[in-house]
């Protein structure tokens, strides 16, 4: 909303020396957001010019410029040479004889843009012909301002070259642009802005709606209001005023002061009837509509649209209407307008119109908002109606419009008019005057609270004790309860009065919990391994479990079904992070990322075997502990998992060597890296679990045998069903298990200064024996002096026989108190081999 400071001074006491910045600061103090300041920063010479000649000149870049001569009166720099002002212009919406706005060398446009004579396109341009955007009058930069179009032919006829355009267009006035939030719809008017300024500064407010309004009487124009399908029980129109003005000269120009006001608020003067309705809307916030009375059929009214109906609106677009659209119709039931949005072309006021019907109505905000969005028609009227228009200002707006049409159009108002009023009185509510102090934390005395409520327009009656009964003003539909009044009390004193208090920890040492640290470390570790974190929706389709080859009795098939899913195709909550992560990998590969490695950490939902129902507690009081326990018990378990998946190359090829594709070892290595980062020694053993390849799936376990997760290559059938690249690998770990296992801190151990002793051993075992079991047995048998144990070779062949394999390990010993002898190392090695033989049947080669 644009608020000219000069206009604001007519409605409230703005100091004579107050600048636009001062006014904006006052409005910000009471919660209105300043969007910008316009005007007041233009300096001349900025004059009226008459275009004498226009010579189009095509350029090599395909653009055509106009080489113009313009008569700018006594300001012309070439008059001594008998020449008019010569200017280069890129616009094409004007011609010889048009009156335009010209800024001459030495002039300054908004933003400090200083104009000087400069050479361009092979000419010296002595100034610039201005567009609305260049003058800060709007956003239109498609063409320059033609004053006959902006002001009307009659007003433009009185202008002559050299006239001061700054005064003509009101460019010396500063205009404050305010961003109006949805709960402050009344500020879409000068009346609302002035009220807020007066509230901020504690000065007088002169209500422009305080008019002598004629009482409705018999014989007014017939109005019938119907609503076959009210939204949420609210009538689409609860007040409709019809006023008739006859004998209006609609071709007459609007007065200069009105055109100036409209231009300042970003609207283009069009015609007397349109300008009057726009002016009243900008002043009072009440949209109006003017109909050509002679095109109507004896009455007007409202109804909902019927299926298949169409209406050509004022923008010459034929629109298919929806049964939810509220229409204005005439006595013949012909649609005239989409109520509160835009009028129809059939009843438009034209230059031949002499009798005008002025409509001032109050429409349901939801109805208007839905129609505006449905038809993609955001108009000045819909913008106000959907935020809530003051229903008490309707009659005053109609009266003011009628008075202006009579005064400037020579018309005569009918003595009787119609006011159909179905408004429902707003219900008062109780308000505890101690609430602001308790909510905000500052001391707000009762007297200040009551004074603030009166200042914002509330009617207050004494209740019981500290409680008062409040009836909100008609222009504030957002005020419905106590907390909203608390905000009003706080903003009127000033949000800047509320101190910023940083929360203080209750005791030293509080920070991230152990679980939070583990989750951050897991994410950081996978990122360091080269994986990219992604987020996916936790909703999956029922058919996904078949694609993942889950067994019929697999618990992961037991999923929670949503009552109102975002998509009917994905109504289930995921039971594994891989359920949704694999689709994310597929999408990335399909879009050209051939080498992709992604991970995600999130919750999975484990449905109970038997469905549980939660009790529905009453709202009058807090549920008891048993009810809360029953509600909590009905919530399915939601452990946190981390999953990763990769396809393509793990190492790219180049001059240094061939590429290496990702394989099972990478998936397992990433899991082991997580364990190492958390100080956990994860064990690996072969396993069979969908959706992994049965021969390339590893199970990750803690030392006590607790399963942490699985990793490996996906089954070829799963890869084909999900349209993933061949040999895709994946893994999934239970983060909650990792959190629980890593909760015990590990103390530092002293470093040994004695030399290490190495010894190698090769053991032959059955093919089915996991290498991890052999490694565990060797570690136990070697004793406390074992520093490290590493598998460095696996052999299968004739020397070990069919179904057998040879595992070669390097054992590194380092005691803490002395140097080991060769015999001692051999004895430790033999003890390790014996333990491995006992546990796994291993035989030393």
JSON list of N, CA and C in Angstrom, two decimals, residues 22-69:
[
{"chain": "A", "resi": 22, "resn": "UNK", "atom": "N", "xyz": [10.55, 9.49, 8.61]},
{"chain": "A", "resi": 22, "resn": "UNK", "atom": "CA", "xyz": [9.97, 9.64, 9.94]},
{"chain": "A", "resi": 22, "resn": "UNK", "atom": "C", "xyz": [8.61, 8.94, 10.01]},
{"chain": "A", "resi": 23, "resn": "UNK", "atom": "N", "xyz": [7.80, 9.13, 8.99]},
{"chain": "A", "resi": 23, "resn": "UNK", "atom": "CA", "xyz": [6.48, 8.48, 8.96]},
{"chain": "A", "resi": 23, "resn": "UNK", "atom": "C", "xyz": [6.65, 6.96, 8.94]},
{"chain": "A", "resi": 24, "resn": "UNK", "atom": "N", "xyz": [7.58, 6.47, 8.12]},
{"chain": "A", "resi": 24, "resn": "UNK", "atom": "CA", "xyz": [7.81, 5.02, 8.06]},
{"chain": "A", "resi": 24, "resn": "UNK", "atom": "C", "xyz": [8.24, 4.48, 9.40]},
{"chain": "A", "resi": 25, "resn": "UNK", "atom": "N", "xyz": [9.11, 5.21, 10.11]},
{"chain": "A", "resi": 25, "resn": "UNK", "atom": "CA", "xyz": [9.56, 4.76, 11.42]},
{"chain": "A", "resi": 25, "resn": "UNK", "atom": "C", "xyz": [8.40, 4.69, 12.41]},
{"chain": "A", "resi": 26, "resn": "UNK", "atom": "N", "xyz": [7.49, 5.65, 12.33]},
{"chain": "A", "resi": 26, "resn": "UNK", "atom": "CA", "xyz": [6.33, 5.63, 13.21]},
{"chain": "A", "resi": 26, "resn": "UNK", "atom": "C", "xyz": [5.44, 4.43, 12.92]},
{"chain": "A", "resi": 27, "resn": "UNK", "atom": "N", "xyz": [5.28, 4.09, 11.65]},
{"chain": "A", "resi": 27, "resn": "UNK", "atom": "CA", "xyz": [4.45, 2.95, 11.30]},
{"chain": "A", "resi": 27, "resn": "UNK", "atom": "C", "xyz": [5.13, 1.63, 11.69]},
{"chain": "A", "resi": 28, "resn": "UNK", "atom": "N", "xyz": [6.43, 1.56, 11.52]},
{"chain": "A", "resi": 28, "resn": "UNK", "atom": "CA", "xyz": [7.17, 0.35, 11.93]},
{"chain": "A", "resi": 28, "resn": "UNK", "atom": "C", "xyz": [7.04, 0.13, 13.43]},
{"chain": "A", "resi": 29, "resn": "UNK", "atom": "N", "xyz": [6.97, 1.22, 14.19]},
{"chain": "A", "resi": 29, "resn": "UNK", "atom": "CA", "xyz": [6.88, 1.12, 15.64]},
{"chain": "A", "resi": 29, "resn": "UNK", "atom": "C", "xyz": [5.63, 0.37, 16.09]},
{"chain": "A", "resi": 30, "resn": "UNK", "atom": "N", "xyz": [4.57, 0.43, 15.28]},
{"chain": "A", "resi": 30, "resn": "UNK", "atom": "CA", "xyz": [3.33, -0.27, 15.66]},
{"chain": "A", "resi": 30, "resn": "UNK", "atom": "C", "xyz": [3.13, -1.53, 14.82]},
{"chain": "A", "resi": 31, "resn": "UNK", "atom": "N", "xyz": [4.20, -2.04, 14.22]},
{"chain": "A", "resi": 31, "resn": "UNK", "atom": "CA", "xyz": [4.15, -3.35, 13.60]},
{"chain": "A", "resi": 31, "resn": "UNK", "atom": "C", "xyz": [3.91, -3.40, 12.11]},
{"chain": "A", "resi": 32, "resn": "UNK", "atom": "N", "xyz": [3.87, -2.25, 11.43]},
{"chain": "A", "resi": 32, "resn": "UNK", "atom": "CA", "xyz": [3.74, -2.26, 9.98]},
{"chain": "A", "resi": 32, "resn": "UNK", "atom": "C", "xyz": [5.13, -2.28, 9.35]},
{"chain": "A", "resi": 33, "resn": "UNK", "atom": "N", "xyz": [5.28, -3.06, 8.31]},
{"chain": "A", "resi": 33, "resn": "UNK", "atom": "CA", "xyz": [6.59, -3.22, 7.69]},
{"chain": "A", "resi": 33, "resn": "UNK", "atom": "C", "xyz": [6.77, -2.22, 6.56]},
{"chain": "A", "resi": 34, "resn": "UNK", "atom": "N", "xyz": [7.86, -1.48, 6.62]},
{"chain": "A", "resi": 34, "resn": "UNK", "atom": "CA", "xyz": [8.18, -0.53, 5.54]},
{"chain": "A", "resi": 34, "resn": "UNK", "atom": "C", "xyz": [8.76, -1.28, 4.36]},
{"chain": "A", "resi": 35, "resn": "UNK", "atom": "N", "xyz": [8.14, -1.09, 3.19]},
{"chain": "A", "resi": 35, "resn": "UNK", "atom": "CA", "xyz": [8.61, -1.74, 1.98]},
{"chain": "A", "resi": 35, "resn": "UNK", "atom": "C", "xyz": [9.56, -0.83, 1.19]},
{"chain": "A", "resi": 36, "resn": "UNK", "atom": "N", "xyz": [9.36, 0.49, 1.30]},
{"chain": "A", "resi": 36, "resn": "UNK", "atom": "CA", "xyz": [10.23, 1.41, 0.58]},
{"chain": "A", "resi": 36, "resn": "UNK", "atom": "C", "xyz": [9.72, 2.83, 0.68]},
{"chain": "A", "resi": 37, "resn": "UNK", "atom": "N", "xyz": [10.56, 3.77, 0.27]},
{"chain": "A", "resi": 37, "resn": "UNK", "atom": "CA", "xyz": [10.21, 5.19, 0.21]},
{"chain": "A", "resi": 37, "resn": "UNK", "atom": "C", "xyz": [10.34, 5.64, -1.23]},
{"chain": "A", "resi": 38, "resn": "UNK", "atom": "N", "xyz": [9.35, 6.41, -1.70]},
{"chain": "A", "resi": 38, "resn": "UNK", "atom": "CA", "xyz": [9.34, 6.86, -3.08]},
{"chain": "A", "resi": 38, "resn": "UNK", "atom": "C", "xyz": [9.09, 8.36, -3.13]},
{"chain": "A", "resi": 39, "resn": "UNK", "atom": "N", "xyz": [9.61, 9.01, -4.17]},
{"chain": "A", "resi": 39, "resn": "UNK", "atom": "CA", "xyz": [9.37, 10.43, -4.35]},
{"chain": "A", "resi": 39, "resn": "UNK", "atom": "C", "xyz": [10.22, 11.27, -3.43]},
{"chain": "A", "resi": 40, "resn": "UNK", "atom": "N", "xyz": [10.16, 12.57, -3.67]},
{"chain": "A", "resi": 40, "resn": "UNK", "atom": "CA", "xyz": [10.92, 13.48, -2.82]},
{"chain": "A", "resi": 40, "resn": "UNK", "atom": "C", "xyz": [12.38, 13.56, -3.16]},
{"chain": "A", "resi": 41, "resn": "UNK", "atom": "N", "xyz": [12.87, 12.65, -4.01]},
{"chain": "A", "resi": 41, "resn": "UNK", "atom": "CA", "xyz": [14.30, 12.67, -4.35]},
{"chain": "A", "resi": 41, "resn": "UNK", "atom": "C", "xyz": [14.49, 13.02, -5.82]},
{"chain": "A", "resi": 42, "resn": "UNK", "atom": "N", "xyz": [13.48, 13.67, -6.42]},
{"chain": "A", "resi": 42, "resn": "UNK", "atom": "CA", "xyz": [13.59, 14.11, -7.82]},
{"chain": "A", "resi": 42, "resn": "UNK", "atom": "C", "xyz": [13.85, 15.61, -7.84]},
{"chain": "A", "resi": 43, "resn": "UNK", "atom": "N", "xyz": [14.79, 16.00, -8.67]},
{"chain": "A", "resi": 43, "resn": "UNK", "atom": "CA", "xyz": [15.04, 17.43, -8.86]},
{"chain": "A", "resi": 43, "resn": "UNK", "atom": "C", "xyz": [15.05, 17.74, -10.35]},
{"chain": "A", "resi": 44, "resn": "UNK", "atom": "N", "xyz": [14.62, 18.94, -10.67]},
{"chain": "A", "resi": 44, "resn": "UNK", "atom": "CA", "xyz": [14.47, 19.33, -12.07]},
{"chain": "A", "resi": 44, "resn": "UNK", "atom": "C", "xyz": [15.77, 19.73, -12.72]},
{"chain": "A", "resi": 45, "resn": "UNK", "atom": "N", "xyz": [15.67, 20.11, -13.95]},
{"chain": "A", "resi": 45, "resn": "UNK", "atom": "CA", "xyz": [14.43, 20.35, -14.68]},
{"chain": "A", "resi": 45, "resn": "UNK", "atom": "C", "xyz": [13.74, 19.06, -15.15]},
{"chain": "A", "resi": 46, "resn": "UNK", "atom": "N", "xyz": [12.47, 18.90, -14.72]},
{"chain": "A", "resi": 46, "resn": "UNK", "atom": "CA", "xyz": [11.59, 17.82, -15.18]},
{"chain": "A", "resi": 46, "resn": "UNK", "atom": "C", "xyz": [10.33, 18.51, -15.68]},
{"chain": "A", "resi": 47, "resn": "UNK", "atom": "N", "xyz": [10.11, 18.48, -16.99]},
{"chain": "A", "resi": 47, "resn": "UNK", "atom": "CA", "xyz": [9.10, 19.36, -17.60]},
{"chain": "A", "resi": 47, "resn": "UNK", "atom": "C", "xyz": [8.20, 18.58, -18.55]},
{"chain": "A", "resi": 48, "resn": "UNK", "atom": "N", "xyz": [7.11, 19.27, -18.92]},
{"chain": "A", "resi": 48, "resn": "UNK", "atom": "CA", "xyz": [6.23, 18.77, -19.96]},
{"chain": "A", "resi": 48, "resn": "UNK", "atom": "C", "xyz": [6.85, 19.09, -21.32]},
{"chain": "A", "resi": 49, "resn": "UNK", "atom": "N", "xyz": [6.86, 18.11, -22.19]},
{"chain": "A", "resi": 49, "resn": "UNK", "atom": "CA", "xyz": [7.39, 18.32, -23.54]},
{"chain": "A", "resi": 49, "resn": "UNK", "atom": "C", "xyz": [6.40, 17.86, -24.58]},
{"chain": "A", "resi": 50, "resn": "UNK", "atom": "N", "xyz": [6.42, 18.52, -25.73]},
{"chain": "A", "resi": 50, "resn": "UNK", "atom": "CA", "xyz": [5.57, 18.09, -26.85]},
{"chain": "A", "resi": 50, "resn": "UNK", "atom": "C", "xyz": [6.46, 17.51, -27.94]},
{"chain": "A", "resi": 51, "resn": "UNK", "atom": "N", "xyz": [6.18, 16.29, -28.32]},
{"chain": "A", "resi": 51, "resn": "UNK", "atom": "CA", "xyz": [6.98, 15.61, -29.33]},
{"chain": "A", "resi": 51, "resn": "UNK", "atom": "C", "xyz": [6.72, 16.25, -30.68]},
{"chain": "A", "resi": 52, "resn": "UNK", "atom": "N", "xyz": [7.78, 16.67, -31.37]},
{"chain": "A", "resi": 52, "resn": "UNK", "atom": "CA", "xyz": [7.65, 17.31, -32.69]},
{"chain": "A", "resi": 52, "resn": "UNK", "atom": "C", "xyz": [7.89, 16.30, -33.81]},
{"chain": "A", "resi": 53, "resn": "UNK", "atom": "N", "xyz": [8.97, 15.55, -33.69]},
{"chain": "A", "resi": 53, "resn": "UNK", "atom": "CA", "xyz": [9.28, 14.57, -34.74]},
{"chain": "A", "resi": 53, "resn": "UNK", "atom": "C", "xyz": [9.77, 13.29, -34.09]},
{"chain": "A", "resi": 54, "resn": "UNK", "atom": "N", "xyz": [9.54, 12.17, -34.77]},
{"chain": "A", "resi": 54, "resn": "UNK", "atom": "CA", "xyz": [10.02, 10.86, -34.34]},
{"chain": "A", "resi": 54, "resn": "UNK", "atom": "C", "xyz": [10.56, 10.14, -35.56]},
{"chain": "A", "resi": 55, "resn": "UNK", "atom": "N", "xyz": [11.88, 9.86, -35.57]},
{"chain": "A", "resi": 55, "resn": "UNK", "atom": "CA", "xyz": [12.50, 9.18, -36.70]},
{"chain": "A", "resi": 55, "resn": "UNK", "atom": "C", "xyz": [13.04, 7.82, -36.24]},
{"chain": "A", "resi": 56, "resn": "UNK", "atom": "N", "xyz": [12.39, 6.72, -36.63]},
{"chain": "A", "resi": 56, "resn": "UNK", "atom": "CA", "xyz": [12.89, 5.39, -36.25]},
{"chain": "A", "resi": 56, "resn": "UNK", "atom": "C", "xyz": [14.23, 5.10, -36.92]},
{"chain": "A", "resi": 57, "resn": "UNK", "atom": "N", "xyz": [15.16, 4.51, -36.19]},
{"chain": "A", "resi": 57, "resn": "UNK", "atom": "CA", "xyz": [16.47, 4.16, -36.74]},
{"chain": "A", "resi": 57, "resn": "UNK", "atom": "C", "xyz": [16.83, 2.74, -36.31]},
{"chain": "A", "resi": 58, "resn": "UNK", "atom": "N", "xyz": [16.72, 1.77, -37.20]},
{"chain": "A", "resi": 58, "resn": "UNK", "atom": "CA", "xyz": [17.12, 0.38, -36.88]},
{"chain": "A", "resi": 58, "resn": "UNK", "atom": "C", "xyz": [18.61, 0.31, -36.57]},
{"chain": "A", "resi": 59, "resn": "UNK", "atom": "N", "xyz": [18.97, -0.54, -35.63]},
{"chain": "A", "resi": 59, "resn": "UNK", "atom": "CA", "xyz": [20.36, -0.70, -35.23]},
{"chain": "A", "resi": 59, "resn": "UNK", "atom": "C", "xyz": [20.87, -2.08, -35.62]},
{"chain": "A", "resi": 60, "resn": "UNK", "atom": "N", "xyz": [22.19, -2.24, -35.60]},
{"chain": "A", "resi": 60, "resn": "UNK", "atom": "CA", "xyz": [22.80, -3.51, -35.97]},
{"chain": "A", "resi": 60, "resn": "UNK", "atom": "C", "xyz": [22.42, -4.64, -35.02]},
{"chain": "A", "resi": 61, "resn": "UNK", "atom": "N", "xyz": [22.14, -4.30, -33.76]},
{"chain": "A", "resi": 61, "resn": "UNK", "atom": "CA", "xyz": [21.79, -5.34, -32.79]},
{"chain": "A", "resi": 61, "resn": "UNK", "atom": "C", "xyz": [20.34, -5.78, -32.88]},
{"chain": "A", "resi": 62, "resn": "UNK", "atom": "N", "xyz": [19.60, -5.29, -33.90]},
{"chain": "A", "resi": 62, "resn": "UNK", "atom": "CA", "xyz": [18.22, -5.67, -34.09]},
{"chain": "A", "resi": 62, "resn": "UNK", "atom": "C", "xyz": [17.23, -4.76, -33.40]},
{"chain": "A", "resi": 63, "resn": "UNK", "atom": "N", "xyz": [17.71, -3.85, -32.58]},
{"chain": "A", "resi": 63, "resn": "UNK", "atom": "CA", "xyz": [16.84, -2.93, -31.86]},
{"chain": "A", "resi": 63, "resn": "UNK", "atom": "C", "xyz": [16.61, -1.68, -32.71]},
{"chain": "A", "resi": 64, "resn": "UNK", "atom": "N", "xyz": [15.42, -1.10, -32.56]},
{"chain": "A", "resi": 64, "resn": "UNK", "atom": "CA", "xyz": [15.10, 0.14, -33.26]},
{"chain": "A", "resi": 64, "resn": "UNK", "atom": "C", "xyz": [14.93, 1.25, -32.23]},
{"chain": "A", "resi": 65, "resn": "UNK", "atom": "N", "xyz": [15.69, 2.34, -32.43]},
{"chain": "A", "resi": 65, "resn": "UNK", "atom": "CA", "xyz": [15.54, 3.49, -31.52]},
{"chain": "A", "resi": 65, "resn": "UNK", "atom": "C", "xyz": [14.86, 4.62, -32.27]},
{"chain": "A", "resi": 66, "resn": "UNK", "atom": "N", "xyz": [14.35, 5.59, -31.51]},
{"chain": "A", "resi": 66, "resn": "UNK", "atom": "CA", "xyz": [13.69, 6.75, -32.11]},
{"chain": "A", "resi": 66, "resn": "UNK", "atom": "C", "xyz": [14.54, 8.00, -31.85]},
{"chain": "A", "resi": 67, "resn": "UNK", "atom": "N", "xyz": [14.85, 8.71, -32.92]},
{"chain": "A", "resi": 67, "resn": "UNK", "atom": "CA", "xyz": [15.56, 9.99, -32.81]},
{"chain": "A", "resi": 67, "resn": "UNK", "atom": "C", "xyz": [14.49, 11.08, -32.84]},
{"chain": "A", "resi": 68, "resn": "UNK", "atom": "N", "xyz": [14.29, 11.74, -31.68]},
{"chain": "A", "resi": 68, "resn": "UNK", "atom": "CA", "xyz": [13.15, 12.62, -31.49]},
{"chain": "A", "resi": 68, "resn": "UNK", "atom": "C", "xyz": [13.59, 14.06, -31.31]},
{"chain": "A", "resi": 69, "resn": "UNK", "atom": "N", "xyz": [12.72, 14.97, -31.69]},
{"chain": "A", "resi": 69, "resn": "UNK", "atom": "CA", "xyz": [12.85, 16.38, -31.30]},
{"chain": "A", "resi": 69, "resn": "UNK", "atom": "C", "xyz": [11.61, 16.71, -30.47]}
]
